[in-house]
Every structure is written in C-alpha cells, then in structure tokens.
CSV table of C-alpha atoms and ligand atoms in Angstrom, one decimal:
chain,number,residue,atom,x,y,z
A,6,MET,CA,67.3,115.3,87.5
A,7,GLU,CA,63.7,115.8,86.4
A,8,LYS,CA,64.8,114.9,83.0
A,9,VAL,CA,66.5,111.2,84.0
A,10,VAL,CA,63.2,110.7,86.0
A,11,SER,CA,60.5,111.9,83.2
A,12,LEU,CA,63.0,109.2,80.8
A,13,CYS,CA,63.0,106.7,83.1
A,14,LYS,CA,59.2,106.6,83.4
A,15,ARG,CA,58.4,107.4,79.7
A,16,ARG,CA,60.6,104.5,78.3
A,17,GLY,CA,60.5,101.9,81.2
A,18,PHE,CA,63.3,102.2,83.4
A,19,ILE,CA,62.0,102.8,86.5
A,20,PHE,CA,58.3,103.4,88.2
A,21,GLN,CA,56.9,104.0,91.3
A,22,SER,CA,55.8,101.0,93.4
A,23,SER,CA,52.1,100.8,93.5
A,24,GLU,CA,51.4,103.9,91.7
A,25,ILE,CA,47.8,103.2,90.9
A,26,TYR,CA,47.3,103.2,94.5
A,27,GLY,CA,49.1,106.5,94.7
A,28,GLY,CA,52.4,104.6,95.4
A,29,VAL,CA,54.8,103.9,98.4
A,30,ASN,CA,57.1,106.8,98.9
A,31,GLY,CA,61.0,105.3,98.6
A,32,CYS,CA,59.8,102.1,97.0
A,33,TRP,CA,60.7,101.5,93.0
A,34,ASP,CA,60.0,99.1,90.7
A,35,PHE,CA,62.3,98.3,87.7
A,36,GLY,CA,60.7,98.3,84.6
A,37,PRO,CA,62.0,96.1,81.2
A,38,LEU,CA,64.9,98.1,80.3
A,39,GLY,CA,65.6,99.4,84.1
A,40,VAL,CA,65.4,95.3,85.2
A,41,GLU,CA,68.2,94.7,82.2
A,42,LEU,CA,69.8,97.4,83.0
A,43,LYS,CA,70.0,96.5,87.0
A,44,ARG,CA,70.9,92.9,85.9
A,45,ASN,CA,74.0,94.1,83.3
A,46,LEU,CA,75.3,95.9,86.3
A,47,LYS,CA,75.1,93.2,88.8
A,48,ASN,CA,76.4,90.7,86.6
A,49,ASP,CA,79.3,92.4,85.4
A,50,TRP,CA,80.3,93.6,89.2
A,51,TRP,CA,79.7,89.6,90.0
A,52,TYR,CA,81.8,88.6,87.2
A,53,VAL,CA,84.8,90.9,88.2
A,54,ASN,CA,84.9,90.2,91.7
A,55,VAL,CA,83.8,87.0,92.2
A,56,LEU,CA,84.3,85.1,89.0
A,57,GLN,CA,87.4,86.2,87.7
A,58,ARG,CA,89.1,86.1,91.2
A,59,ASP,CA,90.2,82.9,93.0
A,60,ASP,CA,90.1,84.3,96.4
A,61,MET,CA,86.5,85.1,96.6
A,62,VAL,CA,83.3,82.9,96.9
A,63,GLY,CA,79.9,83.8,97.0
A,64,LEU,CA,76.9,83.5,99.1
A,65,ASP,CA,72.9,84.2,98.6
A,66,ALA,CA,71.5,84.2,102.3
A,67,SER,CA,67.8,84.7,103.9
A,68,ILE,CA,66.8,88.1,104.2
A,69,ILE,CA,65.0,87.3,107.6
A,70,MET,CA,67.8,86.6,110.3
A,71,HIS,CA,68.0,85.7,114.1
A,72,PRO,CA,66.7,88.8,115.8
A,73,GLN,CA,70.1,88.0,118.4
A,74,VAL,CA,71.9,89.3,115.0
A,75,TRP,CA,71.1,92.5,115.3
A,76,VAL,CA,71.8,92.6,118.8
A,77,ALA,CA,75.4,91.3,118.1
A,78,SER,CA,76.0,94.3,115.4
A,79,GLY,CA,74.7,96.8,117.1
A,80,HIS,CA,71.7,98.0,115.1
A,81,VAL,CA,69.4,97.3,117.8
A,82,GLU,CA,71.4,99.7,120.2
A,83,GLN,CA,72.9,101.7,117.2
A,84,PHE,CA,71.1,102.0,113.9
A,85,HIS,CA,69.3,105.3,115.1
A,86,ASP,CA,67.8,108.9,113.7
A,87,MET,CA,67.6,111.7,115.7
A,88,LEU,CA,64.0,112.7,114.7
A,89,VAL,CA,62.3,116.6,115.3
A,90,ASP,CA,58.9,117.2,114.5
A,91,CYS,CA,57.4,120.5,113.8
A,92,LYS,CA,54.6,122.0,116.4
A,93,SER,CA,53.0,123.8,113.9
A,94,CYS,CA,53.0,121.6,110.4
A,95,LYS,CA,53.7,118.7,112.3
A,96,HIS,CA,56.2,117.5,109.5
A,97,ARG,CA,59.0,115.4,110.6
A,98,PHE,CA,62.6,115.7,109.8
A,99,ARG,CA,66.1,113.8,110.5
A,100,GLN,CA,68.0,116.3,112.9
A,101,ASP,CA,71.3,116.2,110.9
A,102,HIS,CA,69.5,117.0,107.7
A,103,LEU,CA,68.2,120.7,109.6
A,104,ASP,CA,70.3,123.6,108.7
A,105,GLY,CA,68.5,125.7,111.4
A,106,SER,CA,66.6,125.4,114.6
A,107,ARG,CA,63.3,125.9,112.7
A,108,CYS,CA,61.0,124.2,110.6
A,109,PRO,CA,62.4,124.5,106.9
A,110,ASP,CA,58.9,124.0,106.1
A,111,CYS,CA,57.1,126.2,107.9
A,112,GLY,CA,59.3,128.2,110.2
A,113,GLY,CA,57.5,127.0,113.1
A,114,GLU,CA,59.0,125.8,116.7
A,115,LEU,CA,60.3,121.9,116.4
A,116,THR,CA,60.1,119.6,119.5
A,117,GLU,CA,63.4,117.8,121.5
A,118,PRO,CA,64.9,115.3,119.5
A,119,LYS,CA,64.2,111.6,119.6
A,120,ALA,CA,65.6,108.2,118.7
A,121,PHE,CA,64.1,106.0,115.7
A,122,ASN,CA,65.1,102.7,115.2
A,123,SER,CA,65.5,102.4,111.5
A,124,MET,CA,65.3,98.9,111.0
A,125,LEU,CA,61.9,97.6,109.4
A,126,ARG,CA,60.1,95.5,111.9
A,127,THR,CA,58.1,92.4,111.0
A,128,ARG,CA,56.7,89.1,112.7
A,129,LEU,CA,57.6,85.8,112.1
A,130,GLY,CA,54.8,83.1,113.1
A,131,VAL,CA,51.4,82.1,112.5
A,132,SER,CA,49.7,82.8,116.0
A,133,ASP,CA,49.8,86.0,117.5
A,134,ASP,CA,51.0,85.0,120.9
A,135,THR,CA,53.8,82.8,119.9
A,136,ALA,CA,54.9,84.9,116.5
A,137,THR,CA,58.6,86.6,117.4
A,138,ASP,CA,59.5,89.8,116.1
A,139,THR,CA,62.4,90.1,114.0
A,140,TYR,CA,63.9,92.5,111.3
A,141,LEU,CA,64.1,92.8,107.3
A,142,ARG,CA,68.0,93.1,107.2
A,143,PRO,CA,69.5,96.7,106.8
A,144,GLU,CA,72.2,95.4,105.3
A,145,THR,CA,73.4,92.1,103.3
A,146,CYS,CA,76.9,91.8,105.1
A,147,GLN,CA,75.8,90.4,108.6
A,148,SER,CA,74.7,86.8,106.9
A,149,ILE,CA,78.3,86.8,105.8
A,150,PHE,CA,79.7,86.9,109.2
A,151,VAL,CA,77.4,84.7,110.5
A,152,ASP,CA,78.1,82.0,108.1
A,153,PHE,CA,82.0,82.6,108.0
A,154,LYS,CA,82.8,79.7,109.7
A,155,ASP,CA,80.4,77.1,107.5
A,156,ILE,CA,81.8,79.0,104.3
A,157,TYR,CA,85.7,78.5,104.6
A,158,ALA,CA,85.4,75.1,106.2
A,159,THR,CA,83.0,74.0,103.1
A,160,SER,CA,85.0,76.1,100.4
A,161,ARG,CA,88.3,75.4,102.0
A,162,MET,CA,89.4,79.3,101.5
A,163,LYS,CA,92.2,80.2,102.9
A,164,ILE,CA,93.3,83.6,104.8
A,165,PRO,CA,93.2,86.0,103.1
A,166,PHE,CA,89.8,85.6,101.0
A,167,GLY,CA,86.6,87.2,100.7
A,168,ILE,CA,82.6,86.4,100.5
A,169,ALA,CA,80.5,88.4,98.8
A,170,GLN,CA,76.6,88.8,98.3
A,171,ILE,CA,74.0,90.6,96.6
A,172,GLY,CA,70.9,91.1,97.8
A,173,LYS,CA,68.1,93.1,99.1
A,174,SER,CA,68.1,95.2,102.4
A,175,PHE,CA,65.4,97.6,103.8
A,176,ARG,CA,65.4,100.7,106.3
A,177,ASN,CA,62.5,102.4,107.4
A,178,GLU,CA,64.4,106.2,105.9
A,179,VAL,CA,62.8,108.9,107.3
A,180,ASN,CA,63.3,111.2,104.3
A,181,PRO,CA,63.6,108.9,101.2
A,182,ARG,CA,64.4,111.2,98.3
A,183,ASN,CA,66.3,111.8,95.3
A,184,PHE,CA,64.3,109.4,93.0
A,185,ILE,CA,66.4,106.1,93.9
A,186,PHE,CA,69.4,107.2,96.0
A,187,ARG,CA,67.8,106.7,99.0
A,188,SER,CA,64.6,104.4,99.3
A,189,ARG,CA,63.2,102.1,102.2
A,190,GLU,CA,63.9,98.8,99.8
A,191,PHE,CA,67.2,98.6,98.0
A,192,GLU,CA,69.8,96.4,96.9
A,193,GLN,CA,73.4,96.0,97.9
A,194,MET,CA,76.3,94.5,96.7
A,195,GLU,CA,78.8,93.6,99.7
A,196,ILE,CA,82.0,92.1,99.9
A,197,GLU,CA,83.6,91.0,103.2
A,198,PHE,CA,87.3,90.5,102.7
A,199,PHE,CA,89.1,88.6,105.9
A,200,CYS,CA,92.7,89.3,106.3
A,201,LYS,CA,95.2,89.3,109.1
A,202,GLU,CA,95.1,92.3,111.1
A,203,PRO,CA,98.7,93.6,110.4
A,204,GLU,CA,97.5,93.4,106.7
A,205,GLU,CA,94.4,95.9,106.8
A,206,ALA,CA,96.3,98.3,105.4
A,207,LYS,CA,97.6,96.9,102.5
A,208,TRP,CA,94.0,95.1,101.4
A,209,PHE,CA,92.6,98.4,101.9
A,210,GLU,CA,94.7,100.2,99.3
A,211,HIS,CA,93.9,97.1,97.3
A,212,TRP,CA,90.1,98.0,97.4
A,213,LEU,CA,90.1,101.6,97.2
A,214,GLU,CA,91.9,100.8,93.4
A,215,CYS,CA,89.2,97.8,92.4
A,216,ILE,CA,86.3,100.0,93.2
A,217,TRP,CA,87.6,103.0,91.2
A,218,THR,CA,88.9,100.7,88.4
A,219,TRP,CA,85.2,98.9,88.2
A,220,TYR,CA,83.3,102.3,88.3
A,221,THR,CA,85.1,103.7,85.4
A,222,ASP,CA,85.4,100.5,83.6
A,223,VAL,CA,81.2,100.1,83.7
A,224,GLY,CA,81.7,103.7,82.1
A,225,LEU,CA,81.2,106.4,84.8
A,226,ASN,CA,83.0,110.1,84.3
A,227,PRO,CA,86.2,109.7,86.2
A,228,LYS,CA,85.6,113.4,86.3
A,229,LYS,CA,82.2,112.8,88.5
A,230,ILE,CA,83.6,110.6,90.9
A,231,ARG,CA,86.0,111.3,93.8
A,232,TRP,CA,86.7,109.8,97.6
A,233,PHE,CA,85.3,111.2,100.6
A,234,GLU,CA,87.6,110.1,104.0
A,235,HIS,CA,85.3,109.9,107.1
A,236,PRO,CA,86.8,111.8,109.7
A,237,LYS,CA,88.1,109.9,113.0
A,238,GLU,CA,85.7,111.0,115.3
A,239,ALA,CA,82.6,110.4,112.6
A,240,LEU,CA,83.1,107.0,112.1
A,241,ALA,CA,80.4,104.0,112.5
A,242,HIS,CA,80.7,102.0,116.0
A,243,TYR,CA,82.1,99.1,114.0
A,244,SER,CA,84.9,101.2,111.6
A,245,LYS,CA,88.2,101.9,112.2
A,246,ARG,CA,88.5,103.8,108.5
A,247,THR,CA,85.6,104.2,106.2
A,248,THR,CA,86.3,105.7,102.7
A,249,ASP,CA,83.2,106.5,100.2
A,250,LEU,CA,83.2,106.9,96.8
A,251,GLU,CA,81.2,109.6,96.0
A,252,TYR,CA,79.3,110.9,92.3
A,253,GLU,CA,78.1,114.2,91.6
A,254,PHE,CA,74.6,113.6,91.1
A,255,PRO,CA,72.6,116.4,89.5
A,256,PHE,CA,71.3,117.6,93.4
A,257,GLY,CA,75.0,117.3,94.6
A,258,TRP,CA,77.7,114.9,95.3
A,259,GLY,CA,76.4,111.8,97.0
A,260,GLU,CA,77.9,108.2,98.3
A,261,LEU,CA,77.9,105.2,95.7
A,262,GLN,CA,80.0,103.1,97.8
A,263,GLY,CA,81.5,102.4,101.4
A,264,LEU,CA,84.8,101.0,101.9
A,265,ALA,CA,85.6,100.4,105.7
A,266,ASN,CA,88.0,98.4,107.7
A,267,ARG,CA,85.3,96.7,110.1
A,268,GLY,CA,88.6,95.2,112.1
A,269,THR,CA,87.7,92.0,113.9
A,270,PHE,CA,84.4,94.0,115.3
A,271,ASP,CA,82.0,91.6,113.5
A,272,LEU,CA,83.3,88.0,114.4
A,273,THR,CA,84.0,89.2,117.5
A,274,GLN,CA,80.4,90.1,118.6
A,275,HIS,CA,79.0,87.2,116.9
A,276,ALA,CA,81.3,85.0,118.7
A,277,GLN,CA,80.6,86.3,122.1
A,278,HIS,CA,76.8,86.6,121.3
A,279,SER,CA,76.5,82.9,119.6
A,280,GLY,CA,78.5,81.1,121.8
A,281,LYS,CA,80.5,80.2,118.9
A,282,ASP,CA,84.2,79.7,117.8
A,283,LEU,CA,84.4,82.3,115.2
A,284,SER,CA,88.3,82.1,114.9
A,285,PHE,CA,90.3,80.9,111.6
A,286,PHE,CA,93.0,78.3,112.1
A,287,ASP,CA,95.8,78.5,109.7
A,288,PRO,CA,96.7,74.9,108.7
A,289,ASP,CA,100.2,76.2,107.7
A,290,SER,CA,101.1,78.6,110.3
A,291,LYS,CA,99.4,76.7,113.1
A,292,GLU,CA,98.0,80.1,113.9
A,293,ARG,CA,94.8,80.4,115.5
A,294,PHE,CA,93.3,84.1,114.9
A,295,VAL,CA,90.0,85.8,114.6
A,296,PRO,CA,90.5,88.0,110.7
A,297,SER,CA,90.1,91.3,110.4
A,298,VAL,CA,87.5,92.2,107.8
A,299,ILE,CA,87.6,95.3,104.6
A,300,GLU,CA,84.3,95.9,103.5
A,301,PRO,CA,83.4,97.3,100.0
A,302,SER,CA,80.3,97.7,100.5
A,303,ALA,CA,77.8,99.3,97.1
A,304,GLY,CA,74.4,100.4,96.4
A,305,VAL,CA,73.0,98.7,93.2
A,306,ASP,CA,70.1,101.3,92.9
A,307,ARG,CA,72.5,104.5,93.7
A,308,THR,CA,75.0,102.9,91.3
A,309,CYS,CA,72.4,102.5,88.3
A,310,LEU,CA,71.2,106.1,89.2
A,311,ALA,CA,74.4,107.5,88.4
A,312,ILE,CA,75.0,105.7,85.7
A,313,LEU,CA,71.6,107.0,84.3
A,314,CYS,CA,72.8,110.5,85.4
A,315,ASP,CA,76.0,110.0,83.5
A,316,ALA,CA,74.7,108.5,80.5
A,317,TYR,CA,72.0,111.1,79.9
A,318,GLU,CA,72.9,113.8,76.8
A,319,GLU,CA,70.8,115.8,74.7
A,320,ASP,CA,72.8,116.7,71.3
A,321,VAL,CA,71.8,117.9,67.9
A,322,ILE,CA,72.1,115.3,64.5
A,323,ASP,CA,71.3,116.6,61.2
A,324,GLU,CA,70.1,119.5,62.5
A,325,GLU,CA,67.9,117.7,65.1
A,326,PRO,CA,67.8,117.6,68.9
A,327,ARG,CA,68.3,114.0,70.1
A,328,VAL,CA,68.4,112.7,73.9
A,329,VAL,CA,70.9,109.7,74.1
A,330,MET,CA,72.0,107.5,76.7
A,331,ARG,CA,75.6,107.1,76.3
A,332,PHE,CA,75.8,103.7,78.6
A,333,HIS,CA,78.2,101.3,78.0
A,334,PRO,CA,77.8,98.5,75.5
A,335,ARG,CA,78.4,95.8,78.7
A,336,ILE,CA,75.8,97.7,80.9
A,337,ALA,CA,73.3,98.8,78.2
A,338,PRO,CA,70.2,97.2,78.2
A,339,ILE,CA,69.5,96.6,74.5
A,340,LYS,CA,72.7,95.4,72.9
A,341,ALA,CA,71.3,96.0,69.4
A,342,GLY,CA,68.1,96.9,67.3
A,343,VAL,CA,67.6,94.9,64.1
A,344,PHE,CA,65.7,96.7,61.6
A,345,PRO,CA,64.8,96.2,57.7
A,346,LEU,CA,65.2,99.4,55.7
A,347,VAL,CA,61.4,98.6,54.7
A,348,LYS,CA,58.9,96.1,55.2
A,349,LYS,CA,58.6,94.9,51.7
A,350,ASP,CA,60.5,92.7,48.9
A,351,GLY,CA,61.7,90.4,51.7
A,352,LEU,CA,64.0,92.8,53.7
A,353,ALA,CA,61.8,92.3,56.9
A,354,ASP,CA,61.9,88.7,56.9
A,355,ILE,CA,65.9,88.8,56.4
A,356,ALA,CA,66.1,91.5,59.4
A,357,ARG,CA,63.7,89.4,61.1
A,358,ASP,CA,65.9,86.2,60.7
A,359,LEU,CA,69.0,87.8,61.6
A,360,GLU,CA,67.6,89.2,64.9
A,361,ARG,CA,66.6,86.2,66.2
A,362,LYS,CA,69.5,84.6,65.3
A,363,LEU,CA,71.4,87.6,67.4
A,364,ARG,CA,69.2,87.4,70.5
A,365,ARG,CA,70.7,83.9,71.3
A,366,LYS,CA,73.7,85.8,72.9
A,367,PHE,CA,72.3,89.5,73.0
A,368,ALA,CA,69.5,91.4,73.9
A,369,THR,CA,68.2,92.5,70.7
A,370,PHE,CA,65.4,94.5,69.5
A,371,TYR,CA,63.4,94.4,66.2
A,372,ASP,CA,61.6,97.5,64.9
A,373,GLN,CA,60.0,97.7,61.6
A,374,GLY,CA,57.5,100.3,62.1
A,375,GLY,CA,58.5,103.8,61.2
A,376,ALA,CA,61.1,106.1,59.0
A,377,ILE,CA,64.2,104.7,59.5
A,378,GLY,CA,65.7,108.0,61.6
A,379,ARG,CA,62.8,107.9,63.9
A,380,ARG,CA,63.6,103.9,65.0
A,381,TYR,CA,67.3,105.1,65.2
A,382,ARG,CA,66.5,108.1,67.4
A,383,ARG,CA,63.9,105.8,69.6
A,384,MET,CA,67.0,103.1,70.0
A,385,ASP,CA,69.3,106.2,71.1
A,386,GLU,CA,67.0,107.5,73.5
A,387,ILE,CA,67.4,103.7,75.5
A,388,GLY,CA,71.0,103.6,75.4
A,389,THR,CA,71.5,100.9,72.7
A,390,PRO,CA,75.0,101.2,71.3
A,391,PHE,CA,74.7,99.4,67.4
A,392,CYS,CA,71.7,99.6,65.2
A,393,ILE,CA,72.0,97.2,62.2
A,394,THR,CA,69.9,97.7,58.9
A,395,VAL,CA,69.0,95.2,56.3
A,396,ASP,CA,68.3,97.1,53.2
A,397,TYR,CA,68.6,96.1,49.1
A,398,GLU,CA,72.5,95.6,49.1
A,399,THR,CA,71.9,92.9,51.6
A,400,LYS,CA,70.0,90.9,49.1
A,401,GLU,CA,72.9,91.2,46.9
A,402,ASN,CA,75.6,90.6,48.9
A,403,SER,CA,74.6,89.7,52.1
A,404,THR,CA,76.3,92.7,54.1
A,405,VAL,CA,74.0,94.9,56.5
A,406,THR,CA,74.8,98.4,58.0
A,407,ILE,CA,76.1,98.7,61.3
A,408,ARG,CA,75.2,102.3,63.3
A,409,GLU,CA,77.1,103.6,66.6
A,410,ARG,CA,75.1,105.2,68.4
A,411,ASP,CA,77.4,107.9,69.7
A,412,THR,CA,79.3,108.7,66.6
A,413,THR,CA,76.2,107.9,64.4
A,414,LYS,CA,78.6,106.7,61.7
A,415,GLN,CA,77.5,103.2,59.6
A,416,GLU,CA,79.7,100.8,58.0
A,417,ARG,CA,79.1,97.9,56.1
A,418,LEU,CA,79.6,94.1,57.4
A,419,PRO,CA,79.3,90.5,55.8
A,420,MET,CA,76.0,89.5,57.7
A,421,ASP,CA,77.6,86.7,59.4
A,422,GLU,CA,79.7,88.5,61.0
A,423,VAL,CA,77.6,90.9,63.0
A,424,GLY,CA,77.9,88.3,66.2
A,425,ALA,CA,81.5,88.4,66.4
A,426,TYR,CA,81.5,92.3,66.2
A,427,LEU,CA,78.9,92.5,69.0
A,428,GLU,CA,80.6,90.1,71.3
A,429,LYS,CA,83.7,92.2,70.5
A,430,ARG,CA,81.9,95.7,71.0
A,431,CYS,CA,79.3,94.3,74.2
A,432,THR,CA,81.3,91.9,76.2
A,433,SER,CA,83.8,90.3,77.7
A,434,GLU,CA,86.9,93.1,76.5
A,435,ARG,CA,87.6,95.5,79.6
A,436,ASN,CA,89.0,99.0,78.9
B,524,GAP,N1,77.7,97.2,105.7
B,524,GAP,C1,77.9,98.3,105.6
B,524,GAP,C2,76.8,99.3,105.2
B,524,GAP,O1,75.7,99.0,104.7
B,524,GAP,P1,76.4,101.1,104.3
B,524,GAP,O2,77.2,102.8,103.7
B,524,GAP,O3,75.2,101.8,105.3
B,524,GAP,O4,77.2,100.7,104.7
B,524,GAP,C3,76.5,100.9,101.7
B,524,GAP,O5,75.7,100.9,102.8
B,524,GAP,C4,75.7,101.2,100.7
B,524,GAP,O6,74.0,101.1,100.6
B,524,GAP,C5,75.7,102.8,100.6
B,524,GAP,O7,76.8,103.1,100.0
B,524,GAP,C6,74.1,102.9,99.7
B,524,GAP,O8,74.8,102.7,98.2
B,524,GAP,C7,73.5,102.0,99.8
B,524,GAP,N2,72.6,102.5,100.4
B,524,GAP,C8,72.4,102.6,101.9
B,524,GAP,N3,71.5,103.0,102.1
B,524,GAP,C9,70.6,103.1,101.3
B,524,GAP,C10,69.1,103.4,100.6
B,524,GAP,N4,68.3,104.3,102.0
B,524,GAP,N5,68.8,103.5,99.4
B,524,GAP,C11,69.6,103.2,98.5
B,524,GAP,N6,70.9,102.8,98.8
B,524,GAP,C12,71.4,102.9,100.0
C-alpha cells in the first residue's frame, strides 16, 4: 500500500488536500494523472450504464437539498456511528471498529458509547437569524427519489427503468483511513432502478451480473473480487437484501460497491413526508403502483484505489527493475507517449507533428528528453499502454515503432495507421 501511495504522490495521481497547511484528514485532491484516471472511469461507467441502455436516464442534482429529505430518508434518525473515547489518551474510536473493551492505543478505560451523526452540517442563508441548518448530501440517491416524478414525466420512461447519477457525497467519518478508501468527501456512481415488486429478484440478479462485468471489463483481476451477502439481521433500515462487491486491497477485503433491494421504502417515505403522490401510473396496464427500487451504488474513489492497487507491478526488463502500472488502455490516463529517437535531424519535428494530430482524439504525451529507455520507463510507471517512436527509418518510409507497455514488444506501423491502432486498442472495443 505504501508503494501505491508514494507513486500516487510522486507522479501526480493523488495528493492530500491543503497539504501546505498540514492537510485535512479524509480529504484528497486528484492531480493531473489522477483526474484523467477518474474521468475515464466515470465516463466508461456512464457510457456502459446510461448511454448504451435504452432503459436508463441520467441526473445531476444539487448537493444541498431540503432538510426534510434527510428526515424522510431516515438519515437524521439512523445515520449514526456509536463512538467511545479513551479516558486516558482522549483518542476517539468507532465502537464497531474495536476488538476489545480497552483503548487500542494506550490500553486505557473507554467511556460509554455515544451516538454521533455522520452527516456534514452546513448553514444556508446570509443572516444568522434566518439561516437554516441543512446537510451536504451523504449519498447521491435521495435526489433521484425526490425528482422521480419529474423525471418519469419528462423523459416518458416506463417501469422498468433506471436513473443514474455521478456526484459528490460527504460523510463526517470518525476515522478516515486507508488512503482514499474511507474519506469525508468522495464521489458515488449510483443507479436507482425502478421495477414492479414481483420483479425485484430478477432485476437484482441482472445488476449482479452487470456490476461484475463492468469491474472486470475495466481491468480488475477477477480473482481479487468477491461477493459478500449481508446477513438479514445486519441489513440497513431500508434494505430487503444487500450484496457488496469487495476487492482484496493490500489492507484486506473492502467494499467497492453495494447492491441493495430498497423495495418501496424511499418513494413511500418521501410521499408521506412531502404529501406528494409518488406512485407510477402504467398507461398500458392502467395500474397505479409504487415502484420497487434495486440500487447499484459504487464509490468512484474506492474504484480508483482498487484500479491503482491492481495495476501496480514490479518486474525486470533487460536486467533492470521497473515499476509498471498495468491499467487497461480504456482507462489509462495517457494513451500514448510520442518520442523522437533523438532531437536532431528533423526527427523532433515529425514526432511533434504526429503527437499534435493524435492529441485531437487521445490523451498523449510528447517527450524528447533523455535516453529512449528512460522515456519508456517513465511512461510504464504512469501506466501509458503505448509508446510511439519516430526514428531514422521514419524519414525513409513514414513508419514508426509502437511499443506495448506490458510485453515491451515493438512493431512497425505506417504513421497514418497509428490513430486507427489506438482507436482499436484504447476505446470502444470491450472484452
Ligand atoms: N445509497 C446507498 C449508499 O450510499 P453505501 O454503502 O453507504 O450505500 C455506497 O455507499 C458506496 O459509496 C460504497 O460501496 C463505497 O464505495 C462508497 N463510499 C461510502 N462511504 C465512503 C467513504 N467514506 N469514502 C469513500 N467511499 C465511500
């Protein structure tokens, strides 16, 4: 894990927020390479789950919602962690994270547990006497329920259909930890899939399959993921069944994504609290009913972390050790490095020109500094799947070499076929 964290910092994937001021615990900044990796993941998820489906529409709702939303959802009542303090060293712990009854840091006596709400409170309004308390949303899904009626009326969708959203969520986690695994500000990719109650089980199975396929398609090793079925007695207040997809991180198995059968809980709660009818009228069967909800809910940051851990590898090439990030080309932050073998004799101009052309469609990186082997290694370390080199033969017959990161094998290709090659290897094709 330390090696991944150090590479992320060294190469500009992820930094601690406000580091020059000492940092903010549980908040992280995605640097130039991290932001590309994260965007590629989100875009791929959106492409597969929204654009490629005719039973899905999207939403981008506000982070701040009416405070009553969180009463109806159960968050004001139920979104608590039980905390204990050490009477000696004053450290604070989540009771469910402790093994014994004494302080894990100093062995001191612990206080009785106290409930602590994990929502981040904020104030809305400019003057102290009229401003109202509300919260930064702890999950993106509630806006989907609250907007359900507007969305189905305007999009003319019929049950079964889903609404997807990618966006920030906030939780005042007591112990943010394991790098970006548990943070206080993070992003979720959530789908609320609305169906008839008798079809809940069928759609649950459908989403189990879709989730597994997406994670393996973006390159996660199937041997490092598994399902975890929540026991009935441990289900959240809204859930009839929850199954998590877990990844084997260096610190142990951890949840990447949840799949929950929320039944009619949320729409019924919001209908009661708002006084608005949130049932659905099926014009074909003339039935009116409150739809059930199957919810695939993924964390963007955790997915990034799993991808980073999974991609990290050390191997030896030509008797030299190298660090290589084996990102799937589809999500790699940079698709191709473009180099002149040497700067002189017009090779740099040809390489620059090729790089500019490729840049219109792909994230590329031009590098003319240092020995060619060093340039390859720098690209390997940030997971660039292909390196294109302009050499003396290019001047004779307009061909270049393409080197694959994983095998380090090189082949020659006409320069005007490089774009099509990258297109085939990096974009639309799925496994
Ligand atoms: N709407 C349901 C929901 O929010 P959840 O299991 O609490 O369910 C869903 O969260 C996903 O959001 C998790 O599987 C995880 O990937 C991500 N997530 C939750 N809390 C997180 C945190 N503190 N830091 C990073 N990701 C988090």
